Amino acid sequence: MFEPSLSTSAMRPPLSMADSLPSINFGFDDLRDRMARFTERFDTFIAKGRKQVLEERNHFRINVAELQEEQRLKKRDIENIAQKASSHAQAVDKEAAETAEMHAAIASITQQRDARAKHRDRIRNEIAAVRKQIAQRVAAQQQYAEGLDAQAQSNGPELDFWQSYLGMRIEGAGVDDRLRFLFIHLDEKHWEREAAFELDMAKRDYRVMNVKPRLEADQLERCVERLNETRDLGSFLKSMRALLGAALK
């Protein structure tokens, strides 16, 4: 009977020495799988790391851009603040100058006000002094006018006698407070020959001027002094008529 195993064995080639060694399983397939998985994980890690690096780089660039923009904005803010500080300093200097000018103006106005106040007080004092002088003069003139009225009342009849019988005429001299006394009937040879003088009554002491004919100065002075002392116009006119009559003769 034919046995297949025997025929198969009989047909096998003779074994080599290597074939006679026991087989060893090194696990290459497992190692290959593990290496593949490692490679895949490593590639994934590298990809993630690259992606993370790219993201961090982009984030860094964004941060740098933001920092640059922030720096630019802060620089602009600093420039604006510096400009505002400069404007504020100029405004403060201008305000200080205006304040100093205002103080100077106030001092000048105060000085002018004080000077005007002093001038006003001086004017008031002068006005008060002038009013006092005016009051004194008015009182003196009133007293003098009353004296003249009294003298005129007492001398009225005598003046009429002088004008009517002794040829005396009283005229205006063309000047305020001055009278011209004209006499005739002094020269028996020239009955109408005139003699005259002017009496200035503008001041307290009377003065005689424009005497015609001329008289001796000392005689005229004595008559005027006596008139100013006594205010006796009748006696004065008598003395002047006698002196003028003597001068005509």
Tab-separated table of C-alpha atoms in Angstrom:
chain	number	residue	atom	x	y	z
A	1	MET	CA	0.000	0.000	0.000
A	2	PHE	CA	1.220	3.511	-0.917
A	3	GLU	CA	1.687	6.025	1.869
A	4	PRO	CA	1.687	9.610	0.900
A	5	SER	CA	3.825	10.678	3.778
A	6	LEU	CA	6.476	8.394	2.792
A	7	SER	CA	6.390	9.532	-0.756
A	8	THR	CA	6.456	13.174	0.361
A	9	SER	CA	9.343	12.581	2.611
A	10	ALA	CA	11.100	10.707	-0.022
A	11	MET	CA	10.584	13.591	-2.414
A	12	ARG	CA	11.821	16.432	-0.056
A	13	PRO	CA	15.266	17.741	-0.751
A	14	PRO	CA	17.775	17.163	1.907
A	15	LEU	CA	17.782	19.828	4.714
A	16	SER	CA	20.589	22.396	5.044
A	17	MET	CA	22.337	23.197	8.233
A	18	ALA	CA	20.456	26.491	8.544
A	19	ASP	CA	17.242	24.676	8.146
A	20	SER	CA	18.175	22.481	10.919
A	21	LEU	CA	18.459	25.524	13.285
A	22	PRO	CA	15.499	26.248	15.490
A	23	SER	CA	13.276	29.145	14.329
A	24	ILE	CA	13.415	32.383	16.410
A	25	ASN	CA	10.606	35.018	16.416
A	26	PHE	CA	12.229	38.477	16.644
A	27	GLY	CA	8.880	40.347	16.532
A	28	PHE	CA	9.716	42.496	13.527
A	29	ASP	CA	6.125	42.941	12.651
A	30	ASP	CA	5.332	44.170	16.091
A	31	LEU	CA	8.372	46.362	16.035
A	32	ARG	CA	7.346	47.657	12.640
A	33	ASP	CA	3.908	48.397	13.947
A	34	ARG	CA	5.278	50.072	16.988
A	35	MET	CA	7.714	52.080	14.853
A	36	ALA	CA	4.881	53.058	12.572
A	37	ARG	CA	2.745	54.095	15.482
A	38	PHE	CA	5.714	55.985	16.997
A	39	THR	CA	6.411	57.626	13.688
A	40	GLU	CA	2.760	58.577	13.421
A	41	ARG	CA	2.733	59.932	16.959
A	42	PHE	CA	6.045	61.714	16.349
A	43	ASP	CA	4.753	63.222	13.138
A	44	THR	CA	1.614	64.257	14.991
A	45	PHE	CA	3.753	65.760	17.754
A	46	ILE	CA	5.932	67.556	15.206
A	47	ALA	CA	2.858	68.830	13.418
A	48	LYS	CA	1.316	69.971	16.656
A	49	GLY	CA	4.622	71.532	17.723
A	50	ARG	CA	4.983	73.248	14.372
A	51	LYS	CA	1.408	74.418	14.547
A	52	GLN	CA	1.946	75.602	18.114
A	53	VAL	CA	5.166	77.355	17.115
A	54	LEU	CA	3.365	78.987	14.197
A	55	GLU	CA	0.504	79.986	16.454
A	56	GLU	CA	2.877	81.308	19.104
A	57	ARG	CA	4.851	83.124	16.396
A	58	ASN	CA	1.686	84.611	15.016
A	59	HIS	CA	0.516	85.450	18.516
A	60	PHE	CA	3.915	86.958	19.249
A	61	ARG	CA	3.768	88.981	16.056
A	62	ILE	CA	0.258	90.094	16.982
A	63	ASN	CA	1.465	90.976	20.466
A	64	VAL	CA	4.440	92.827	18.999
A	65	ALA	CA	2.143	94.660	16.591
A	66	GLU	CA	-0.230	95.475	19.436
A	67	LEU	CA	2.698	96.599	21.587
A	68	GLN	CA	4.010	98.732	18.719
A	69	GLU	CA	0.559	100.183	18.169
A	70	GLU	CA	0.180	100.757	21.907
A	71	GLN	CA	3.644	102.307	21.981
A	72	ARG	CA	2.702	104.499	19.013
A	73	LEU	CA	-0.535	105.528	20.730
A	74	LYS	CA	1.289	106.172	23.989
A	75	LYS	CA	3.926	108.149	22.118
A	76	ARG	CA	1.156	110.175	20.498
A	77	ASP	CA	-0.495	110.591	23.892
A	78	ILE	CA	2.840	111.694	25.349
A	79	GLU	CA	3.272	114.176	22.488
A	80	ASN	CA	-0.279	115.443	23.056
A	81	ILE	CA	0.348	115.700	26.777
A	82	ALA	CA	3.671	117.461	26.115
A	83	GLN	CA	1.908	119.843	23.730
A	84	LYS	CA	-0.841	120.436	26.269
A	85	ALA	CA	1.788	120.924	28.989
A	86	SER	CA	3.599	123.422	26.741
A	87	SER	CA	0.312	125.196	25.979
A	88	HIS	CA	-0.565	125.140	29.659
A	89	ALA	CA	2.876	126.533	30.553
A	90	GLN	CA	2.435	129.267	27.940
A	91	ALA	CA	-1.046	129.961	29.284
A	92	VAL	CA	0.339	130.082	32.836
A	93	ASP	CA	3.135	132.439	31.720
A	94	LYS	CA	0.613	134.573	29.855
A	95	GLU	CA	-1.700	134.581	32.851
A	96	ALA	CA	1.222	135.484	35.114
A	97	ALA	CA	2.184	138.315	32.747
A	98	GLU	CA	-1.437	139.492	32.598
A	99	THR	CA	-1.652	139.237	36.384
A	100	ALA	CA	1.544	141.265	36.773
A	101	GLU	CA	0.235	143.791	34.243
A	102	MET	CA	-3.080	143.917	36.083
A	103	HIS	CA	-1.320	144.462	39.404
A	104	ALA	CA	0.767	147.212	37.805
A	105	ALA	CA	-2.397	148.782	36.367
A	106	ILE	CA	-4.118	148.513	39.750
A	107	ALA	CA	-1.097	150.097	41.433
A	108	SER	CA	-1.083	152.888	38.838
A	109	ILE	CA	-4.838	153.432	39.223
A	110	THR	CA	-4.458	153.382	43.010
A	111	GLN	CA	-1.662	155.923	42.775
A	112	GLN	CA	-3.743	158.094	40.457
A	113	ARG	CA	-6.729	157.742	42.789
A	114	ASP	CA	-4.604	158.764	45.785
A	115	ALA	CA	-3.149	161.677	43.832
A	116	ARG	CA	-6.633	162.749	42.730
A	117	ALA	CA	-7.903	162.367	46.284
A	118	LYS	CA	-5.084	164.607	47.510
A	119	HIS	CA	-5.768	167.047	44.696
A	120	ARG	CA	-9.488	166.940	45.532
A	121	ASP	CA	-8.779	167.588	49.200
A	122	ARG	CA	-6.460	170.438	48.271
A	123	ILE	CA	-9.105	171.883	45.937
A	124	ARG	CA	-11.713	171.552	48.688
A	125	ASN	CA	-9.432	173.331	51.126
A	126	GLU	CA	-8.735	176.029	48.550
A	127	ILE	CA	-12.472	176.343	47.829
A	128	ALA	CA	-13.191	176.580	51.547
A	129	ALA	CA	-10.457	179.226	51.910
A	130	VAL	CA	-11.789	181.149	48.888
A	131	ARG	CA	-15.332	180.942	50.242
A	132	LYS	CA	-14.098	182.219	53.561
A	133	GLN	CA	-12.272	185.080	51.830
A	134	ILE	CA	-15.353	185.817	49.732
A	135	ALA	CA	-17.519	185.826	52.841
A	136	GLN	CA	-15.056	188.142	54.543
A	137	ARG	CA	-14.952	190.406	51.507
A	138	VAL	CA	-18.725	190.371	51.186
A	139	ALA	CA	-19.023	191.297	54.837
A	140	ALA	CA	-16.374	193.994	54.415
A	141	GLN	CA	-18.047	195.308	51.261
A	142	GLN	CA	-21.427	195.263	52.953
A	143	GLN	CA	-19.972	197.138	55.872
A	144	TYR	CA	-18.263	199.509	53.491
A	145	ALA	CA	-21.463	199.953	51.479
A	146	GLU	CA	-23.359	200.685	54.647
A	147	GLY	CA	-20.690	203.222	55.560
A	148	LEU	CA	-20.945	204.774	52.106
A	149	ASP	CA	-24.705	204.937	52.390
A	150	ALA	CA	-24.429	206.621	55.742
A	151	GLN	CA	-21.787	208.977	54.422
A	152	ALA	CA	-23.859	209.681	51.301
A	153	GLN	CA	-26.852	210.539	53.445
A	154	SER	CA	-24.780	212.852	55.576
A	155	ASN	CA	-22.913	214.321	52.589
A	156	GLY	CA	-25.933	214.630	50.316
A	157	PRO	CA	-26.798	218.250	51.163
A	158	GLU	CA	-23.142	219.244	51.154
A	159	LEU	CA	-22.641	217.557	47.768
A	160	ASP	CA	-25.579	219.482	46.352
A	161	PHE	CA	-23.997	222.653	47.661
A	162	TRP	CA	-20.680	221.769	46.025
A	163	GLN	CA	-22.293	221.026	42.710
A	164	SER	CA	-24.631	224.036	42.702
A	165	TYR	CA	-22.498	226.826	44.175
A	166	LEU	CA	-18.857	225.747	43.974
A	167	GLY	CA	-18.857	224.476	40.397
A	168	MET	CA	-17.989	220.807	41.048
A	169	ARG	CA	-19.194	218.034	38.759
A	170	ILE	CA	-18.809	214.305	39.196
A	171	GLU	CA	-18.359	212.127	36.093
A	172	GLY	CA	-17.547	208.547	35.291
A	173	ALA	CA	-13.902	207.922	34.405
A	174	GLY	CA	-14.677	205.046	32.018
A	175	VAL	CA	-13.298	202.477	34.502
A	176	ASP	CA	-15.167	200.546	37.181
A	177	ASP	CA	-14.841	201.958	40.712
A	178	ARG	CA	-13.319	205.197	39.485
A	179	LEU	CA	-14.862	208.713	39.500
A	180	ARG	CA	-13.722	211.946	37.905
A	181	PHE	CA	-14.142	215.182	39.875
A	182	LEU	CA	-14.170	218.353	37.788
A	183	PHE	CA	-13.998	221.902	39.260
A	184	ILE	CA	-14.639	225.315	37.701
A	185	HIS	CA	-14.839	228.825	39.152
A	186	LEU	CA	-11.337	228.453	40.618
A	187	ASP	CA	-9.561	231.102	38.574
A	188	GLU	CA	-11.110	234.564	38.837
A	189	LYS	CA	-9.517	235.577	35.569
A	190	HIS	CA	-10.655	232.443	33.748
A	191	TRP	CA	-13.942	231.610	35.385
A	192	GLU	CA	-14.664	228.533	33.199
A	193	ARG	CA	-11.159	227.113	33.405
A	194	GLU	CA	-11.320	223.482	34.561
A	195	ALA	CA	-9.333	221.492	37.107
A	196	ALA	CA	-9.916	217.789	37.628
A	197	PHE	CA	-8.664	214.544	39.170
A	198	GLU	CA	-9.763	210.937	39.270
A	199	LEU	CA	-10.430	208.968	42.455
A	200	ASP	CA	-9.828	205.204	42.235
A	201	MET	CA	-11.971	203.346	44.806
A	202	ALA	CA	-11.301	199.764	43.622
A	203	LYS	CA	-9.294	198.878	46.730
A	204	ARG	CA	-9.458	199.518	50.424
A	205	ASP	CA	-7.083	202.458	50.116
A	206	TYR	CA	-8.193	205.080	47.619
A	207	ARG	CA	-5.843	206.490	45.010
A	208	VAL	CA	-5.818	209.822	43.179
A	209	MET	CA	-4.611	209.939	39.573
A	210	ASN	CA	-4.756	212.010	36.400
A	211	VAL	CA	-4.606	215.273	38.311
A	212	LYS	CA	-4.877	218.417	36.210
A	213	PRO	CA	-3.119	220.725	36.872
A	214	ARG	CA	-0.228	218.876	38.504
A	215	LEU	CA	0.074	219.091	42.277
A	216	GLU	CA	2.978	218.660	44.627
A	217	ALA	CA	3.385	214.983	45.408
A	218	ASP	CA	3.718	215.401	49.168
A	219	GLN	CA	0.609	217.623	49.369
A	220	LEU	CA	-1.426	215.163	47.306
A	221	GLU	CA	-0.159	212.242	49.367
A	222	ARG	CA	-1.184	213.909	52.647
A	223	CYS	CA	-4.710	214.499	51.318
A	224	VAL	CA	-5.097	210.880	50.174
A	225	GLU	CA	-3.742	209.500	53.452
A	226	ARG	CA	-6.180	211.652	55.422
A	227	LEU	CA	-9.043	210.443	53.214
A	228	ASN	CA	-8.118	206.773	53.726
A	229	GLU	CA	-7.856	207.261	57.461
A	230	THR	CA	-11.046	209.265	58.001
A	231	ARG	CA	-13.193	208.443	54.983
A	232	ASP	CA	-14.304	212.047	55.132
A	233	LEU	CA	-14.990	212.806	51.488
A	234	GLY	CA	-16.186	216.383	52.155
A	235	SER	CA	-12.924	217.411	53.839
A	236	PHE	CA	-10.967	215.689	51.088
A	237	LEU	CA	-12.834	217.577	48.345
A	238	LYS	CA	-12.280	220.872	50.147
A	239	SER	CA	-8.538	220.170	50.407
A	240	MET	CA	-8.293	219.106	46.753
A	241	ARG	CA	-10.243	222.234	45.583
A	242	ALA	CA	-7.927	224.457	47.531
A	243	LEU	CA	-4.828	222.732	46.117
A	244	LEU	CA	-6.173	222.862	42.543
A	245	GLY	CA	-7.154	226.506	42.919
A	246	ALA	CA	-3.685	227.382	44.176
A	247	ALA	CA	-2.119	225.455	41.310
A	248	LEU	CA	-4.187	227.365	38.755
A	249	LYS	CA	-3.178	230.720	40.224
